[in-house]
Each structure stands twice: as structure tokens, then as C-alpha cells.
Coordinates of C-alpha atoms in Angstrom, one line a residue:
X7 CA -49.0 91.0 -72.0
X8 CA -47.4 92.1 -68.5
X9 CA -44.7 89.8 -67.9
X10 CA -42.8 90.4 -64.4
X11 CA -39.0 89.9 -63.8
X12 CA -36.4 89.5 -66.7
X13 CA -37.5 88.2 -70.0
X14 CA -35.4 86.7 -72.8
X15 CA -35.7 85.3 -76.2
X16 CA -34.1 82.1 -77.2
X17 CA -33.7 80.5 -80.5
X18 CA -32.5 77.2 -81.9
X19 CA -31.7 78.0 -85.6
X20 CA -31.3 75.1 -88.1
X21 CA -31.0 74.4 -91.4
X22 CA -34.5 72.8 -91.5
X23 CA -36.4 74.3 -88.6
X24 CA -36.3 77.3 -86.2
X25 CA -37.3 77.2 -82.7
X26 CA -38.2 80.4 -80.8
X27 CA -39.3 80.8 -77.2
X28 CA -39.5 83.5 -74.7
X29 CA -38.6 82.9 -70.9
X30 CA -38.8 84.8 -67.8
X31 CA -36.9 84.8 -64.7
X32 CA -40.0 84.4 -62.6
X33 CA -41.6 81.5 -64.4
X34 CA -38.3 79.6 -65.2
X35 CA -37.3 77.6 -68.3
X36 CA -39.9 74.9 -67.8
X37 CA -42.9 77.2 -68.6
X38 CA -42.3 79.5 -71.7
X39 CA -44.1 82.5 -72.2
X40 CA -44.6 82.0 -76.1
X41 CA -43.1 79.2 -78.2
X42 CA -43.1 78.6 -81.8
X43 CA -41.4 76.7 -84.9
X44 CA -40.8 78.0 -88.1
X45 CA -39.7 76.2 -91.4
X46 CA -36.2 78.1 -91.8
X47 CA -36.0 77.6 -95.7
X48 CA -39.1 79.5 -96.2
X49 CA -37.9 82.7 -94.9
X50 CA -35.1 85.1 -96.2
X51 CA -33.6 85.8 -92.9
X52 CA -33.6 85.2 -89.2
X53 CA -35.1 88.7 -88.8
X54 CA -38.2 88.0 -90.7
X55 CA -39.0 84.9 -88.3
X56 CA -38.4 86.9 -85.3
X57 CA -40.5 89.7 -86.7
X58 CA -43.4 87.1 -87.1
X59 CA -43.0 85.3 -83.8
X60 CA -43.1 88.8 -81.8
X61 CA -46.2 90.0 -83.7
X62 CA -48.0 86.7 -83.1
X63 CA -47.0 84.1 -80.2
X64 CA -45.0 86.6 -78.6
X65 CA -47.2 89.7 -78.9
X66 CA -47.2 92.1 -76.0
X67 CA -44.1 90.8 -74.2
X68 CA -41.2 93.0 -73.3
X69 CA -37.9 91.1 -74.0
X70 CA -34.8 92.1 -72.5
X71 CA -32.1 90.2 -73.9
X72 CA -31.7 87.5 -76.8
X73 CA -29.6 84.3 -77.4
X74 CA -29.6 82.1 -80.9
X75 CA -28.2 79.1 -81.0
X76 CA -27.0 78.8 -84.9
X77 CA -26.0 76.2 -86.9
X78 CA -22.7 77.3 -87.8
X79 CA -19.3 78.9 -86.6
X80 CA -19.6 82.4 -84.8
X81 CA -16.9 84.8 -85.9
X82 CA -16.8 88.3 -84.3
X83 CA -20.3 88.2 -83.4
X84 CA -21.5 87.0 -86.9
X85 CA -22.6 83.8 -88.3
X86 CA -23.8 82.1 -91.5
X87 CA -26.1 79.5 -91.2
X88 CA -24.1 76.1 -92.9
X89 CA -27.1 75.0 -94.8
X90 CA -28.9 78.2 -95.3
X91 CA -28.0 81.7 -97.3
X92 CA -28.6 83.6 -94.0
X93 CA -25.9 85.8 -92.4
X94 CA -26.7 87.1 -88.7
X95 CA -24.8 89.7 -86.8
X96 CA -25.4 90.4 -83.3
X97 CA -25.1 94.3 -83.0
X98 CA -27.5 94.4 -86.3
X99 CA -30.2 92.1 -84.5
X100 CA -29.9 94.3 -81.1
X101 CA -30.2 97.4 -83.0
X102 CA -33.2 96.1 -85.4
X103 CA -35.3 94.9 -82.1
X104 CA -34.3 97.3 -79.6
X105 CA -33.1 94.4 -77.3
X106 CA -30.4 95.1 -74.4
X107 CA -28.1 92.8 -76.2
X108 CA -27.9 89.8 -78.4
X109 CA -25.7 86.8 -78.6
X110 CA -25.1 84.1 -81.4
X111 CA -23.6 80.8 -80.2
X112 CA -23.1 77.8 -81.8
X113 CA -26.1 75.5 -81.7
X114 CA -24.1 72.7 -80.0
X115 CA -22.7 74.8 -77.5
X116 CA -26.2 75.8 -76.7
X117 CA -27.1 72.0 -76.4
X118 CA -24.1 72.0 -74.2
X119 CA -25.0 74.4 -72.2
X120 CA -28.4 72.6 -71.2
X121 CA -26.9 69.1 -71.0
X122 CA -25.7 69.1 -67.3
X123 CA -29.3 70.2 -66.5
X124 CA -31.3 67.4 -68.2
X125 CA -33.2 64.9 -66.1
X126 CA -32.9 61.0 -66.4
X127 CA -36.0 60.8 -68.8
X128 CA -34.5 63.4 -70.9
X129 CA -31.8 60.9 -71.9
X130 CA -31.5 57.2 -73.2
X131 CA -28.5 55.1 -72.1
X132 CA -26.6 53.0 -74.8
X133 CA -23.9 52.1 -72.2
X134 CA -23.7 52.8 -68.8
X135 CA -20.1 53.1 -68.3
X136 CA -18.2 54.7 -65.5
X137 CA -18.7 58.5 -65.4
X138 CA -16.1 60.9 -64.1
X139 CA -18.1 63.7 -62.4
X140 CA -15.6 66.2 -63.2
X141 CA -14.8 64.7 -66.6
X142 CA -15.0 66.2 -69.9
X143 CA -18.1 65.7 -71.9
X144 CA -18.4 65.1 -75.7
X145 CA -21.6 65.9 -77.9
X146 CA -22.0 64.4 -81.4
X147 CA -25.2 65.3 -83.0
X148 CA -26.3 64.3 -86.4
X149 CA -29.4 66.4 -87.9
X150 CA -29.5 68.4 -91.0
X151 CA -25.8 68.8 -90.5
X152 CA -23.3 67.0 -88.2
X153 CA -22.7 69.2 -85.1
X154 CA -20.3 68.6 -82.0
X155 CA -19.3 70.3 -78.8
X156 CA -17.9 69.6 -75.5
X157 CA -17.8 70.6 -71.9
X158 CA -15.0 70.7 -69.4
X159 CA -15.1 71.3 -65.7
X160 CA -13.3 74.4 -64.6
X161 CA -13.2 73.4 -60.6
X162 CA -17.0 75.1 -60.0
X163 CA -18.9 73.9 -62.5
X164 CA -18.9 72.9 -66.5
X165 CA -18.0 75.3 -69.3
X166 CA -19.3 74.7 -72.9
X167 CA -17.1 74.9 -75.9
X168 CA -18.2 75.0 -79.5
X169 CA -16.7 72.7 -82.4
X170 CA -16.9 72.6 -86.0
X171 CA -15.6 68.8 -86.0
X172 CA -18.2 67.6 -88.1
X173 CA -16.4 69.2 -91.3
X174 CA -13.1 67.2 -90.6
X175 CA -12.2 64.3 -93.1
X176 CA -14.4 61.4 -93.4
X177 CA -12.0 58.4 -92.3
X178 CA -13.7 54.9 -93.5
X179 CA -12.9 52.1 -91.3
X180 CA -13.6 49.0 -93.8
X181 CA -13.9 48.2 -97.6
X182 CA -17.5 49.4 -97.9
X183 CA -16.9 52.6 -96.5
X184 CA -13.6 53.3 -98.4
X185 CA -15.9 52.4 -101.6
X186 CA -18.3 55.2 -100.2
X187 CA -15.4 57.6 -99.9
X188 CA -14.4 57.2 -103.5
X189 CA -18.1 57.6 -105.0
X190 CA -18.3 60.9 -102.8
X191 CA -14.7 61.9 -103.9
X192 CA -16.2 62.1 -107.4
X193 CA -18.7 64.5 -106.3
X194 CA -17.4 66.8 -104.1
X195 CA -14.3 68.9 -103.6
X196 CA -13.9 68.0 -99.9
X197 CA -15.6 64.9 -98.2
X198 CA -16.1 65.7 -94.7
X199 CA -17.7 63.3 -91.8
X200 CA -21.0 65.3 -92.1
X201 CA -21.3 64.2 -95.7
X202 CA -21.8 60.7 -94.7
X203 CA -23.1 61.2 -91.2
X204 CA -26.0 63.6 -91.0
X205 CA -29.4 63.7 -93.1
X206 CA -27.9 64.6 -96.3
X207 CA -25.0 62.1 -95.3
X208 CA -27.9 59.2 -95.0
X209 CA -28.9 60.4 -98.3
X210 CA -25.4 60.2 -99.7
X211 CA -24.9 56.4 -98.5
X212 CA -28.4 55.4 -99.7
X213 CA -27.6 56.7 -103.2
X214 CA -24.0 54.8 -102.9
X215 CA -25.3 51.8 -102.3
X216 CA -28.1 52.0 -104.9
X217 CA -26.1 53.2 -107.6
X218 CA -23.1 50.5 -106.9
X219 CA -25.9 48.0 -106.9
X220 CA -25.1 46.7 -103.4
X221 CA -28.9 46.5 -103.0
X222 CA -32.0 47.6 -105.5
X223 CA -34.4 50.2 -104.9
X224 CA -38.1 48.8 -104.7
X225 CA -40.3 50.2 -107.1
X226 CA -42.9 51.0 -104.6
X227 CA -40.1 53.1 -102.5
X228 CA -38.9 54.9 -105.6
X229 CA -42.5 56.1 -106.2
X230 CA -43.0 57.5 -102.7
X231 CA -39.5 58.9 -102.6
X232 CA -40.5 61.0 -105.9
X233 CA -43.3 62.8 -104.2
X234 CA -41.5 64.1 -101.0
X235 CA -39.5 67.0 -100.4
X236 CA -37.3 65.3 -97.8
X237 CA -36.4 61.7 -98.7
X238 CA -34.5 61.0 -95.5
X239 CA -37.4 60.7 -92.9
X240 CA -38.7 58.2 -95.6
X241 CA -35.6 56.0 -95.5
X242 CA -35.2 56.2 -91.6
X243 CA -39.2 55.0 -91.5
X244 CA -38.6 52.0 -93.7
X245 CA -35.3 50.9 -92.4
X246 CA -36.5 50.6 -88.9
X247 CA -40.2 49.2 -89.8
X248 CA -40.7 45.6 -89.1
X249 CA -43.3 45.4 -91.7
X250 CA -41.3 46.5 -94.7
X251 CA -38.1 44.4 -96.1
X252 CA -36.0 46.9 -97.8
X253 CA -32.6 45.9 -97.6
X254 CA -31.6 49.1 -99.5
X255 CA -32.8 51.2 -96.6
X256 CA -31.7 48.8 -93.9
X257 CA -27.9 48.8 -95.4
X258 CA -28.0 52.7 -95.5
X259 CA -29.1 53.1 -92.0
X260 CA -26.5 50.2 -91.0
X261 CA -23.7 52.2 -92.7
X262 CA -24.7 55.3 -91.0
X263 CA -24.7 54.1 -87.6
X264 CA -21.4 52.3 -87.9
X265 CA -20.0 55.6 -89.3
X266 CA -21.7 57.4 -86.6
X267 CA -20.4 55.2 -83.9
X268 CA -16.9 55.7 -85.1
X269 CA -17.1 59.4 -85.2
X270 CA -18.5 59.5 -81.6
X271 CA -15.4 57.4 -80.6
X272 CA -13.0 59.6 -82.4
X273 CA -14.6 62.8 -80.6
X274 CA -14.3 61.0 -77.2
X275 CA -11.0 60.3 -77.7
X276 CA -10.0 64.0 -78.8
X277 CA -11.7 65.6 -75.8
X278 CA -10.9 62.5 -73.3
X279 CA -14.7 62.3 -72.8
X280 CA -14.5 60.5 -69.1
X281 CA -17.9 62.3 -68.1
X282 CA -19.4 60.6 -71.1
X283 CA -20.6 60.9 -74.8
X284 CA -23.7 62.3 -75.6
X285 CA -25.7 61.7 -79.1
X286 CA -27.8 64.9 -79.9
X287 CA -29.6 66.0 -83.2
X288 CA -32.7 65.1 -84.6
X289 CA -31.8 61.6 -85.9
X290 CA -30.7 59.4 -82.8
X291 CA -34.0 59.7 -80.9
X292 CA -35.6 58.4 -84.2
X293 CA -33.4 55.1 -84.4
X294 CA -33.0 54.0 -80.9
X295 CA -33.8 50.3 -81.4
X296 CA -31.0 50.3 -84.4
X297 CA -28.6 51.8 -82.2
X298 CA -29.3 49.3 -79.6
X299 CA -28.1 46.2 -82.1
X300 CA -24.3 46.6 -81.4
X301 CA -23.1 48.0 -84.7
X302 CA -22.8 51.5 -83.0
X303 CA -21.1 50.5 -79.8
X304 CA -18.9 48.1 -81.7
X305 CA -17.8 51.1 -83.8
X306 CA -17.3 53.5 -81.0
X307 CA -15.1 51.1 -79.0
X308 CA -13.0 49.6 -82.1
X309 CA -9.9 52.1 -81.5
X310 CA -6.9 49.6 -81.1
X311 CA -5.1 49.9 -77.8
X312 CA -7.8 52.8 -76.5
X313 CA -10.5 50.1 -76.9
X314 CA -10.6 49.5 -73.1
X315 CA -10.5 53.3 -72.4
X316 CA -13.6 53.7 -74.5
X317 CA -15.3 50.7 -73.0
X318 CA -15.6 53.1 -69.4
X319 CA -17.4 56.1 -71.1
X320 CA -21.0 56.5 -70.8
X321 CA -23.0 57.1 -74.1
X322 CA -25.9 58.4 -73.7
X323 CA -29.0 59.9 -76.4
X324 CA -30.5 63.0 -75.6
X325 CA -34.0 62.6 -76.2
X326 CA -35.2 66.1 -75.3
X327 CA -35.6 68.1 -78.7
X328 CA -35.8 71.6 -76.7
X329 CA -32.4 71.1 -75.3
X330 CA -30.5 73.7 -77.8
X331 CA -33.3 76.1 -76.9
X332 CA -33.3 75.6 -73.3
X333 CA -29.4 75.9 -73.6
X334 CA -29.7 79.1 -75.5
X335 CA -32.2 80.7 -72.6
X336 CA -29.7 79.5 -70.1
X337 CA -27.2 81.4 -71.9
X338 CA -29.2 84.8 -72.3
X339 CA -30.2 84.4 -68.5
X340 CA -26.6 84.6 -67.8
X341 CA -25.8 87.3 -70.3
X342 CA -28.4 89.4 -68.2
X343 CA -26.8 88.6 -64.7
X344 CA -29.2 85.6 -63.9
X345 CA -26.2 83.3 -62.7
X346 CA -28.5 81.0 -61.0
X347 CA -29.8 79.8 -64.5
X348 CA -26.0 78.9 -65.3
X349 CA -24.6 77.8 -62.3
X350 CA -24.1 74.2 -63.5
X351 CA -22.1 73.0 -60.5
X352 CA -25.2 71.6 -58.4
X353 CA -26.4 69.8 -61.5
X354 CA -22.9 68.4 -62.5
X355 CA -22.3 67.1 -58.8

């Protein structure tokens, strides 16, 4: 394939799946030259996925730069996926594939890079609030794990910052959550917020409610869960399905939403998110109706003397599943000197 202009490879590397796409400066970020999704756990490393992608979907495309959003911290150009045994190194990836340069960035930082460019139909508003056009923006993203990031205004454009806030201590806000904490203390050395506010977190809540006999597990549900690799989508589907009446699934999702609301409020206070709070990750778009019911916003605002401050902050859900991928592509374009793909000032205003 003869591609014109600068070409970059972007990746959104998660514990469950890896999304890759090739973009060019000629066609822009809305029209990838090639795109593919791979089950992360079925590959020994990122290199294997990239090789397969380039030999099939991206065959014949000359790539200049690459940027990968990674679900984990980046230290000295190296990263280990939080929920996979992969280790990635920028220099090794550059050498192996012969690109001009490769950069690894936290996956939530990648999402943050895309956020100011998202359009109205990419977002769902839970609370309109009053947005400060130059205020700090917070992102809390429950998916396979719990990612967090934020953006700050530097007088000309927004700058994205990575965070590992999802691994801070879980703080219960009621007696039921205190029981959950005690339950998990018997199973884990450290109980982070991610252990109760992610896909695995929802499963931990479900098991706690079942084991404590808060609610019984129906036989038909137990049978379905025994034959699936990932029980979390089943629990969410049953919890939001009006045709099912499963107190255990509904209660597990209710507790999850309350914890998510409290953590989003915590993040909002820590970075003073007067520009808004955004929910990313794979779970929030699938539970919009449940998020609307009030428990989430009640927990978000329940901060004592700071409740009125949180009342003013806009809260939205990122509905575009390609946000982190687009953010990684923008980062790669900027790395290559195509600053028009990263100048967020116009979009932010």
C-alpha cells in the first residue's frame, strides 16, 4: 500500500483486549488506514500482536512513529501491564520494528489526550454542572482495572497527566462497604479501590454479597456463570435486564455504582476538577440507566462541607470506545512534529 504523508501506529493496550490502528496525516484521525482488535491474554507479548497486525491488516503500510497507551505505569520507557505478564520497552520496540520512534504512555493519559476533542455524541451527561473552560478535568475509568488521569490548562492548551490513583486504599462510606472491606482483607494483602471498582471489583462485590448471604444466587444464574470465561458481562446484563429479577446481581451493581460515585468525587476533590469529571473505561457506557438512578451522583456529592462544590462540577460518561486509541494517535502525531493534531486550545475553548 502506498500511503502519503506521515503515518503512525497507535495502540490501546488493555488487560482484556488490544486495539491497534494506523493513521496518516493525510486522512486524519477519523479515517484509519487499518484497524484491528486482539484478545490480549492469548498472546505472549505486545510484539506478537503488532507483528500479526502488520502482516495482515497493516500489510504494505510504511509506519513512521508509534504510540501505545498501556494499562499500567510507565517508568524509564518501560511498562508492565497491570493485569498481564507483559513487559514492554520503548527502545526494544523501536529496534524490533524499525520505526523512527516508539512511545509508551499510560492508557488513561492516552484517553485524556483525546478528551478535549470528543464531540457531543461521544459523551453522555449525568450532571450538567457549570464548567470552567480552563479548569482541571478528571477521568475515572473502570474496566478490567481502574484507571485515573487528569488534564490541566497551561494558558494555551490542556496537558494530560497520568495517575495510578486506582491503586490507592479503598475507603468504605457505609456499613455494607465496611463489611466488604473486611471480607477482602481476609483475601488480599492490600485492598485498593480497583479491587472494588473494576470488572474484577464487581465480581468481588458479587461474591461478598453471596457469601455473606445478603442475597441468594439463583440456580439458573449459577449454571450460566459456570460455563463462561468472564462472569462480569453476565452479572451486568442480568442486573440491568428488566425481564430478570435477581437481587444479587442488582445489589452488586448498586454497591459498585455507589463506590464508583464516591471515588469519582474523591478524584474531583484531589485535582479540583472544575472543568468536569468524566467516566471512561468499558463499564460505564453499559450501565447508563443504572447510573441515572441517583445513587452515583449522591455518592459523588456526599463530601460534607465540599458537597456544594461538587454540585457545580459537570459529570459525563465517555461513550466513544476508541477514545484511548485516538489519544495515542494524537500523541504519536505530536511526537512526529504534527502539532496541529495535538493543539487542544481550539477544542478546549
